[in-house]
PDB file of C-alpha atoms in Angstrom:
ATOM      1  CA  UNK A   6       0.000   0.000   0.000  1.00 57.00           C
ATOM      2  CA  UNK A   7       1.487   3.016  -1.116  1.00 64.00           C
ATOM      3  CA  UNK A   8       2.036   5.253   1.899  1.00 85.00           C
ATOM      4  CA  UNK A   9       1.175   9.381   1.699  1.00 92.00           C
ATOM      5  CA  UNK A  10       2.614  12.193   3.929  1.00 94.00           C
ATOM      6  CA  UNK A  11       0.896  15.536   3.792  1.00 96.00           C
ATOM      7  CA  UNK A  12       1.369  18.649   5.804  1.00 97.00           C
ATOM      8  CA  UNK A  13      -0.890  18.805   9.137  1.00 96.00           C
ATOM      9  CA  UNK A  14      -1.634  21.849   8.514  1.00 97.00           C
ATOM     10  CA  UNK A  15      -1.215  25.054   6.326  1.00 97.00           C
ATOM     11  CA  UNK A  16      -3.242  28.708   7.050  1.00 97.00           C
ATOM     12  CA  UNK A  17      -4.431  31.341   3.903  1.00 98.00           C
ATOM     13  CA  UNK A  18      -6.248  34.150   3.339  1.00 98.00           C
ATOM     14  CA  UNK A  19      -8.831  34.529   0.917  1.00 97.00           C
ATOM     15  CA  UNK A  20      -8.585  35.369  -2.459  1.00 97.00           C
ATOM     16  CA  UNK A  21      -5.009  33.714  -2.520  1.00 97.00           C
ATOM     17  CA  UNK A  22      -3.621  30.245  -4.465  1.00 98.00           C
ATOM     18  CA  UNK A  23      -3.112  27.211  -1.795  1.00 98.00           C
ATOM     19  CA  UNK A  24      -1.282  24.634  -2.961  1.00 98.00           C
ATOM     20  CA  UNK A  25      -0.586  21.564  -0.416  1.00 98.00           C
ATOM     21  CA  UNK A  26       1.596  18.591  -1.436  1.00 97.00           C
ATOM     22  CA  UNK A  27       1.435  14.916  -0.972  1.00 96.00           C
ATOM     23  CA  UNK A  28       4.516  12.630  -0.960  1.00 95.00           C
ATOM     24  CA  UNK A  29       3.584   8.733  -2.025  1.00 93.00           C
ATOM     25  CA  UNK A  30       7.098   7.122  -2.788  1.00 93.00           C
ATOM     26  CA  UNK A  31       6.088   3.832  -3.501  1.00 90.00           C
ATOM     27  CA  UNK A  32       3.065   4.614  -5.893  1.00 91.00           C
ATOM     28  CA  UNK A  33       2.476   1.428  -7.827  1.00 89.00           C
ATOM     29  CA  UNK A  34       2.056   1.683 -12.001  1.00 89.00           C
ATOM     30  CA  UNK A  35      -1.811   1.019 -11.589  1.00 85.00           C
ATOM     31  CA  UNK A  36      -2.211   3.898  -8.953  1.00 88.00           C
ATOM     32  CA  UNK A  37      -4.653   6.180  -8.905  1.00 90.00           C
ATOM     33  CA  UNK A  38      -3.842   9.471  -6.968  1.00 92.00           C
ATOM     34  CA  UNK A  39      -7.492  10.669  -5.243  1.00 93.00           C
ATOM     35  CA  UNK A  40      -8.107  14.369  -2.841  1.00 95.00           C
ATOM     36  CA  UNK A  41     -11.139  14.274  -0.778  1.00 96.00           C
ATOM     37  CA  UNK A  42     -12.156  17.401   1.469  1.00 97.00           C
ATOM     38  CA  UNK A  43     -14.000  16.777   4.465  1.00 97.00           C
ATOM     39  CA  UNK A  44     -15.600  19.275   6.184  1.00 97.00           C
ATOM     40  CA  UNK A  45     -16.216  18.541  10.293  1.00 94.00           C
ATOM     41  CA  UNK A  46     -19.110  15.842  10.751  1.00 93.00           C
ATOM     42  CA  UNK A  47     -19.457  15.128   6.963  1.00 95.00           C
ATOM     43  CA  UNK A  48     -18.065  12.346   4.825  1.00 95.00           C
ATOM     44  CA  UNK A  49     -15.367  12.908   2.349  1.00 95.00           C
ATOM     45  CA  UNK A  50     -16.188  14.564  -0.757  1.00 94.00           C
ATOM     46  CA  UNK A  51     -14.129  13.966  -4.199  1.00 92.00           C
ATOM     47  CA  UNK A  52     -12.335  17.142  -5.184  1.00 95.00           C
ATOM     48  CA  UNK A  53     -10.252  15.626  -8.145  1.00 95.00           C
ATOM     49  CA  UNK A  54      -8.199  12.841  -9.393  1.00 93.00           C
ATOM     50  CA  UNK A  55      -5.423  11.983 -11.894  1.00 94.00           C
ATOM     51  CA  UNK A  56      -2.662   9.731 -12.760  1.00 94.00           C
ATOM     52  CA  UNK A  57       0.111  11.458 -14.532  1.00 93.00           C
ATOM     53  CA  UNK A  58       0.771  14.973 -15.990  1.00 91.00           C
ATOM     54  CA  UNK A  59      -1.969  17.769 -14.918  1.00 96.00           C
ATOM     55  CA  UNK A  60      -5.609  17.549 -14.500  1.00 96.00           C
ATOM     56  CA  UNK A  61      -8.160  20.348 -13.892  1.00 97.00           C
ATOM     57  CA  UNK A  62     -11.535  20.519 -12.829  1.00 95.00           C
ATOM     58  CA  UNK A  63     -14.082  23.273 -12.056  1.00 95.00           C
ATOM     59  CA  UNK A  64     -12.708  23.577  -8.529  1.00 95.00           C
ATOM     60  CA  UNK A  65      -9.045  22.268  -8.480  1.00 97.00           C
ATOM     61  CA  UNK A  66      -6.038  21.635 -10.502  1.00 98.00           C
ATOM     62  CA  UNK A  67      -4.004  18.448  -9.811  1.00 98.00           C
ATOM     63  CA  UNK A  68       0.494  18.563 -10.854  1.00 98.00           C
ATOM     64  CA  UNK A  69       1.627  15.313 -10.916  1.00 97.00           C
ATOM     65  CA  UNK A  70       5.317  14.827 -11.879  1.00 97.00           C
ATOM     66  CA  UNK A  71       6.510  12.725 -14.655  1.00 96.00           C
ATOM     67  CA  UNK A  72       7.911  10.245 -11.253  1.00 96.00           C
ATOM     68  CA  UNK A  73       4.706  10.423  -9.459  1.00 96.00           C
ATOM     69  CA  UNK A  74       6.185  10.187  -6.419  1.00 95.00           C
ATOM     70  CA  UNK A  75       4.020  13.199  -5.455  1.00 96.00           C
ATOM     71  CA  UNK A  76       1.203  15.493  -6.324  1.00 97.00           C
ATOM     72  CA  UNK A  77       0.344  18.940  -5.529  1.00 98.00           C
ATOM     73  CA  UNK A  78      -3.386  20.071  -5.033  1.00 98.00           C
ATOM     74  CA  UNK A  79      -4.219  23.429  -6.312  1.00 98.00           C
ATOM     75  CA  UNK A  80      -6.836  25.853  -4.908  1.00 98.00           C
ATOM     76  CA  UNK A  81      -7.016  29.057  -6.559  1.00 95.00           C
ATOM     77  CA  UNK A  82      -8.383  31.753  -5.003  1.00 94.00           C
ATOM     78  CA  UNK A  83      -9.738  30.002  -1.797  1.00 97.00           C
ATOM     79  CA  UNK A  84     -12.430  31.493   0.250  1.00 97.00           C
ATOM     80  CA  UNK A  85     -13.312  30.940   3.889  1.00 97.00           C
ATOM     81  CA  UNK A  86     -15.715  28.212   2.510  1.00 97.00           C
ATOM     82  CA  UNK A  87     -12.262  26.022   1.681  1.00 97.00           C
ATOM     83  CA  UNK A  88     -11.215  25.943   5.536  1.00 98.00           C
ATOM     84  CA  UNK A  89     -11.560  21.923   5.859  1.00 98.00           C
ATOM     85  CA  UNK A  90      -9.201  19.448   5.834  1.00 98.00           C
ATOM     86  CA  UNK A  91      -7.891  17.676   2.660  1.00 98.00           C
ATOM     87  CA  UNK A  92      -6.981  14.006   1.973  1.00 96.00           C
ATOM     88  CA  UNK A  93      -4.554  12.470  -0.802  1.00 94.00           C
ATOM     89  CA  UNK A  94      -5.425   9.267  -1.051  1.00 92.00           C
ATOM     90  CA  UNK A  95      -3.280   6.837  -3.557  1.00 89.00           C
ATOM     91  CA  UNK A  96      -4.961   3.478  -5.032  1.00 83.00           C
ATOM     92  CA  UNK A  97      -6.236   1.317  -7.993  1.00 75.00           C
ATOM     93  CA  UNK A  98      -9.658   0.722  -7.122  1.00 67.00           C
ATOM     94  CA  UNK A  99     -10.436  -0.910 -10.562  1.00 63.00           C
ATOM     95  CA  UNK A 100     -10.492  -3.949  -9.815  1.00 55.00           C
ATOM     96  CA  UNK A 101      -8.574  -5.501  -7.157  1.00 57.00           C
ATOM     97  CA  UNK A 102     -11.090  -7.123  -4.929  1.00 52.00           C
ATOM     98  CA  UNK A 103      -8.305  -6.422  -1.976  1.00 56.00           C
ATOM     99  CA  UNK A 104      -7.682  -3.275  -2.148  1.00 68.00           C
ATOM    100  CA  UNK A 105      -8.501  -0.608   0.799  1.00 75.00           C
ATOM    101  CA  UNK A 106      -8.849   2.537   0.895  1.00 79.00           C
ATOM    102  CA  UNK A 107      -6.696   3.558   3.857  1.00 81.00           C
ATOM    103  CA  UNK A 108      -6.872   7.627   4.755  1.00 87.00           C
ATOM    104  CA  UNK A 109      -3.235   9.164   6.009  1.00 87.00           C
ATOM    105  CA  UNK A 110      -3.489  12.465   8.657  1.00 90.00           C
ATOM    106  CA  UNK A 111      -4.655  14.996   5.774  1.00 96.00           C
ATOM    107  CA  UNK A 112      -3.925  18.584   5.608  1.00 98.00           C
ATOM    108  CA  UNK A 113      -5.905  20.731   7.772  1.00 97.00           C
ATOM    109  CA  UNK A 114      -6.627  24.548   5.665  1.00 98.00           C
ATOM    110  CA  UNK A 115      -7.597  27.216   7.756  1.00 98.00           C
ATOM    111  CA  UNK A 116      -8.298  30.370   5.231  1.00 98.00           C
ATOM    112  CA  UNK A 117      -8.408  33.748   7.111  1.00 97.00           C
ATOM    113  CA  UNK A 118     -10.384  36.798   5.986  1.00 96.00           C
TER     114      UNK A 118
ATOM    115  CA  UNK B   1     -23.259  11.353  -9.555  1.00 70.00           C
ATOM    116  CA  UNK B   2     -23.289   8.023  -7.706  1.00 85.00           C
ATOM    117  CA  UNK B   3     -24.804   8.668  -3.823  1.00 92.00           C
ATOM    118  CA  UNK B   4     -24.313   6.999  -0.695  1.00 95.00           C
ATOM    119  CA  UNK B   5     -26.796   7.381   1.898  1.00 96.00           C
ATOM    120  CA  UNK B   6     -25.895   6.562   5.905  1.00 97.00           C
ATOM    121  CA  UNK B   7     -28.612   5.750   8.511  1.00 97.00           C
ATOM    122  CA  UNK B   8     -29.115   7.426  10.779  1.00 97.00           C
ATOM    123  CA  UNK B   9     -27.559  10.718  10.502  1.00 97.00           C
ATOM    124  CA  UNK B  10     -26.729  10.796  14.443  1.00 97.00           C
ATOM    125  CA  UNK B  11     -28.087   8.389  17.579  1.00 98.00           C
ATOM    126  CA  UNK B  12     -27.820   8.435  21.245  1.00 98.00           C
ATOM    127  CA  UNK B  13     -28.022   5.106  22.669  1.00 96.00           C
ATOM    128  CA  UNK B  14     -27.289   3.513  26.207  1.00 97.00           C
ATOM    129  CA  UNK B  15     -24.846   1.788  27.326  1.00 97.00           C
ATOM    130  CA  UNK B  16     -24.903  -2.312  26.966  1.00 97.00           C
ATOM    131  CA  UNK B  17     -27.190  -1.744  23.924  1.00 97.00           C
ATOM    132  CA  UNK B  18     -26.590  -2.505  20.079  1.00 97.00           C
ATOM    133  CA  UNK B  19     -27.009   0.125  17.706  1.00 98.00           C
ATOM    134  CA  UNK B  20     -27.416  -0.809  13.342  1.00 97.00           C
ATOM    135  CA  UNK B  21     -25.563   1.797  11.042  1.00 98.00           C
ATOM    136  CA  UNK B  22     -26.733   1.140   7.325  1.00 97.00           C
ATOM    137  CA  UNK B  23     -25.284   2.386   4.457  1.00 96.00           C
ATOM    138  CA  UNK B  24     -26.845   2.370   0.670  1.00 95.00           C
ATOM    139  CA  UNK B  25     -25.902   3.174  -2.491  1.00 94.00           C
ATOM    140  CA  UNK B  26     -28.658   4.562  -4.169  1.00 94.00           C
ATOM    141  CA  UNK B  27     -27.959   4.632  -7.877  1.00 90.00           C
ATOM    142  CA  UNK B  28     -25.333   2.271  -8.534  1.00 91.00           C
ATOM    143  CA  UNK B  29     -24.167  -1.104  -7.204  1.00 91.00           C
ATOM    144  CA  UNK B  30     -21.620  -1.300  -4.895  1.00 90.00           C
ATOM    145  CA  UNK B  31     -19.444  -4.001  -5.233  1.00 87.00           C
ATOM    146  CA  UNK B  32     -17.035  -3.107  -2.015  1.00 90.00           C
ATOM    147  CA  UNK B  33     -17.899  -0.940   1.207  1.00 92.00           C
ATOM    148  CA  UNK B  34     -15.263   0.360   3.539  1.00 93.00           C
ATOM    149  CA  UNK B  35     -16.429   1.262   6.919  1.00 96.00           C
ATOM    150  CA  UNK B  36     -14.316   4.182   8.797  1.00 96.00           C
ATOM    151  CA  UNK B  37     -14.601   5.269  12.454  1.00 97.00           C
ATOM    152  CA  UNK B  38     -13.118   8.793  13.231  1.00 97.00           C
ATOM    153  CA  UNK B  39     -12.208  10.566  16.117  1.00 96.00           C
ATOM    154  CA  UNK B  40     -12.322  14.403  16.846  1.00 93.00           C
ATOM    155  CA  UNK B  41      -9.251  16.416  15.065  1.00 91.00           C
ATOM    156  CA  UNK B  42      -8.123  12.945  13.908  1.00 94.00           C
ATOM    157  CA  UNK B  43      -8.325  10.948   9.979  1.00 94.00           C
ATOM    158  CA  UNK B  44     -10.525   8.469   9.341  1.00 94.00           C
ATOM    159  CA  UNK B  45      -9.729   4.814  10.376  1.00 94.00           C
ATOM    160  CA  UNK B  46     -10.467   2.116   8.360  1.00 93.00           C
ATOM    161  CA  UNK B  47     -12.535  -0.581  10.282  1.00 95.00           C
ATOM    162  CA  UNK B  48     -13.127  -2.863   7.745  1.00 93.00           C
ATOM    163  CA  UNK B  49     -14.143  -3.422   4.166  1.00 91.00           C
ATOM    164  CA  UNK B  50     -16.864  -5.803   2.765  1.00 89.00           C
ATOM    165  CA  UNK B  51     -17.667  -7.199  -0.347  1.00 85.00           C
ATOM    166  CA  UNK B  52     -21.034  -8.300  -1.436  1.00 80.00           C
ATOM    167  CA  UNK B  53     -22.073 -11.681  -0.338  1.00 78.00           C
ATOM    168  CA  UNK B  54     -18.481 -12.316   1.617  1.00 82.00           C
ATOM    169  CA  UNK B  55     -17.646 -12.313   4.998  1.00 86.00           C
ATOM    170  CA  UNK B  56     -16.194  -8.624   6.024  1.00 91.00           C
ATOM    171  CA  UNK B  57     -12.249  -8.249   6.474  1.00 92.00           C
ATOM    172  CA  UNK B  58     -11.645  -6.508   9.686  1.00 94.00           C
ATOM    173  CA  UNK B  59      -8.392  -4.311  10.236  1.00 93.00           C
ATOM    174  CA  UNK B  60      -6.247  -5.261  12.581  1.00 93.00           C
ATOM    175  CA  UNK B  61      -7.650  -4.350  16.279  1.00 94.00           C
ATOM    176  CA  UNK B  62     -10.893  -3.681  15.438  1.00 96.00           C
ATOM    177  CA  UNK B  63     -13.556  -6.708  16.873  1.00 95.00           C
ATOM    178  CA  UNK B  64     -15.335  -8.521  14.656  1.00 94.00           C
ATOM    179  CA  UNK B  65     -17.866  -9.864  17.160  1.00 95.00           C
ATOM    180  CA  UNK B  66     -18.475  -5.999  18.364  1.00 96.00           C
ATOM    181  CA  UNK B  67     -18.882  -4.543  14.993  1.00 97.00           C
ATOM    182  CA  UNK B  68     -20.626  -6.820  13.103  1.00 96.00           C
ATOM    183  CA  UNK B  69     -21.057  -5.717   9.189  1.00 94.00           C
ATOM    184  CA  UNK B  70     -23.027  -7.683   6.606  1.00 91.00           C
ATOM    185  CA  UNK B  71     -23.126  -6.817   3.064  1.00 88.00           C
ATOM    186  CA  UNK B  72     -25.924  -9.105   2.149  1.00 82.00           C
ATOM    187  CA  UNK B  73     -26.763  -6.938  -1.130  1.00 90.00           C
ATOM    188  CA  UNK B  74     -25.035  -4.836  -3.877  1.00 90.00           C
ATOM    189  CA  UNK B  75     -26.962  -2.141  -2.491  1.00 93.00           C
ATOM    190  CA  UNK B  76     -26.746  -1.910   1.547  1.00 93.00           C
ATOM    191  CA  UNK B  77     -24.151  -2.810   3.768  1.00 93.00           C
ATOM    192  CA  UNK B  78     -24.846  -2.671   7.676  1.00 95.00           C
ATOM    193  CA  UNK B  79     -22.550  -1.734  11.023  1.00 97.00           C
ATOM    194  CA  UNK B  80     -23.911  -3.164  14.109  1.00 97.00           C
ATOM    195  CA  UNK B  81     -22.018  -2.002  17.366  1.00 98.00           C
ATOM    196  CA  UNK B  82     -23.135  -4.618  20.029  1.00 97.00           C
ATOM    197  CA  UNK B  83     -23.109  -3.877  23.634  1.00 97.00           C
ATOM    198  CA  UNK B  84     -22.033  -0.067  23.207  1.00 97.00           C
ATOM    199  CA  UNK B  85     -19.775   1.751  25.849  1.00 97.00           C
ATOM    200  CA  UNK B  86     -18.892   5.166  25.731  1.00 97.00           C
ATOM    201  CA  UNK B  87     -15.620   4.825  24.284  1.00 96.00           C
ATOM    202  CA  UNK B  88     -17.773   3.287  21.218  1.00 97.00           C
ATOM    203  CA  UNK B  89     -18.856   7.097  21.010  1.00 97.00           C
ATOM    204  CA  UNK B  90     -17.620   8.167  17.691  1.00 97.00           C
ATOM    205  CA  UNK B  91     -18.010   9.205  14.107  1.00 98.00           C
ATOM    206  CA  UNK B  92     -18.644   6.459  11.263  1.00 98.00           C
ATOM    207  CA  UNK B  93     -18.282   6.555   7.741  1.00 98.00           C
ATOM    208  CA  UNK B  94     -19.249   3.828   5.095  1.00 97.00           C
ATOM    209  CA  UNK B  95     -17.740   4.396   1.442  1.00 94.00           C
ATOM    210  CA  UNK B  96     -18.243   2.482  -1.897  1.00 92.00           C
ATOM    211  CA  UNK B  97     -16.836   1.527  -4.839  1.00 89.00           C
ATOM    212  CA  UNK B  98     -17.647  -0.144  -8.016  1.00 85.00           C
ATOM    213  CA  UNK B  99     -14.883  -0.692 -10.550  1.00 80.00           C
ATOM    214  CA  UNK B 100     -17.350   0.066 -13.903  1.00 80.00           C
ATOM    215  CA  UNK B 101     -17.740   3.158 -12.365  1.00 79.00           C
ATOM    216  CA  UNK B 102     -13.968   4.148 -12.434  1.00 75.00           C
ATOM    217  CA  UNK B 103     -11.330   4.715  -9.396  1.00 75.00           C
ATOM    218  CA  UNK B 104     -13.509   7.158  -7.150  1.00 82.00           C
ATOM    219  CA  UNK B 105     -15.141   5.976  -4.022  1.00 89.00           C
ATOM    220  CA  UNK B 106     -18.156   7.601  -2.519  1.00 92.00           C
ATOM    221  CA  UNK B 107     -18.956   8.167   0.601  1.00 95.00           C
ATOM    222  CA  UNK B 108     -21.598   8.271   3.244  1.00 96.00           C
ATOM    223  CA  UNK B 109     -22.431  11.396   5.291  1.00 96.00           C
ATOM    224  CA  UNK B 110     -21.394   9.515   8.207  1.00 97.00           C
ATOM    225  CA  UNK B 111     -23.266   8.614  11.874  1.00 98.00           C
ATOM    226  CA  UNK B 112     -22.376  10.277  14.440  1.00 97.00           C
ATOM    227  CA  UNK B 113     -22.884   8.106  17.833  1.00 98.00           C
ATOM    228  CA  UNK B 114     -23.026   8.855  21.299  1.00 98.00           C
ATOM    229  CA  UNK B 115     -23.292   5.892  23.899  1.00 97.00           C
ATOM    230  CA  UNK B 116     -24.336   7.455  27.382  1.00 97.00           C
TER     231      UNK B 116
END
């Protein structure tokens, strides 16, 4: 199982870029690389998801090096909304009936006024 | 997008007694459910994780005979905590997957517990 290491915790203010890193060294080939934000007393919600390269969605961009050995989450222009605390998760949930889906500390965002 | 509902939202139950979590996907089939159990200011811990019709695999430390899970459908998957204590007290989550639907899992709202 690959293994992530995040920041505990990194502070903003609104209206800036955050961008919080996740190391996974021993990323298999088949790996997926997953965020989730949770917000207190709510389930994780998908923010975005890639494998290689750069992917961008409506709310986040995702830089994944050519070693994928890491990724880096980006939130542009966060508002006080974003305060919650953010999850890399690493995995190939395709098809191995074996697989789990194991959470590491996360990255709690606190975005200031 | 695919939904996963948890039931109930929140309980309060006495101590000794059992209390039944459920957890349903309600527009796809799940083929795996993870259950999670977190703790104030602290990640989510994997409990266990089911597959449909199997017997659950429990992580290490967690009881088996205290949190009993069944996954008796593609659609539902339960948590029973028997004979609750307060240290029981705690947030769940259930999440599921289903391969044909690609390498996102969705989760639950999660349960929040309180044994008094």
């Amino acid at each position: 199982l690959a293994k992530t290491t995040q920041p505990i915790s990194m502070d903003s203010y609104e209206g800036q870029e955050v961008n919080i890193t996740c190391s996974h060294n021993n990323i298999a080939t088949n790996d997926y690389i997953t965020w989730y934000q949770q917000f207190p007393s709510q389930g994780p919600r998908f923010i975005i998801q890639g494998y290689k390269t750069k992917v961008t969605n409506e709310v986040a961009s995702l830089f994944i090096p050519a070693d994928r050995k890491s990724s880096t989450l980006s939130l542009p222009r966060v508002s006080l909304s974003d305060t919650a605390v953010y999850y890399c998760l690493v995995g190939d949930l395709r098809g191995d009936s074996s697989y789990k889906l194991i959470f590491g500390s996360g990255t709690r965002l606190l975005v200031r006024p | 997008g695919a939904v996963v509902s948890q039931h109930p939202s929140w309980v309060i139950c006495k101590s000794g007694t059992s209390v039944k979590i459920e957890c349903r996907s309600l527009d796809f089939q799940a083929t795996t459910m993870f259950w999670y159990r977190q703790f104030p200011k602290q990640s989510l811990m994997l409990m266990a994780t089911s597959n449909e019709g199997s017997k659950a695999t429990y992580e290490q430390g967690v009881e088996k005979d205290k949190f009993l899970i069944n996954h008796a459908s593609l659609t539902l998957s339960t948590l029973t905590v028997t004979s609750a204590h307060p240290e029981d007290s705690s947030f769940y989550i259930c999440s599921a997957t289903n391969p044909g639907l690609g390498t996102e899992a969705f989760f639950g709202q999660g349960t929040r517990l309180t044994v008094v």
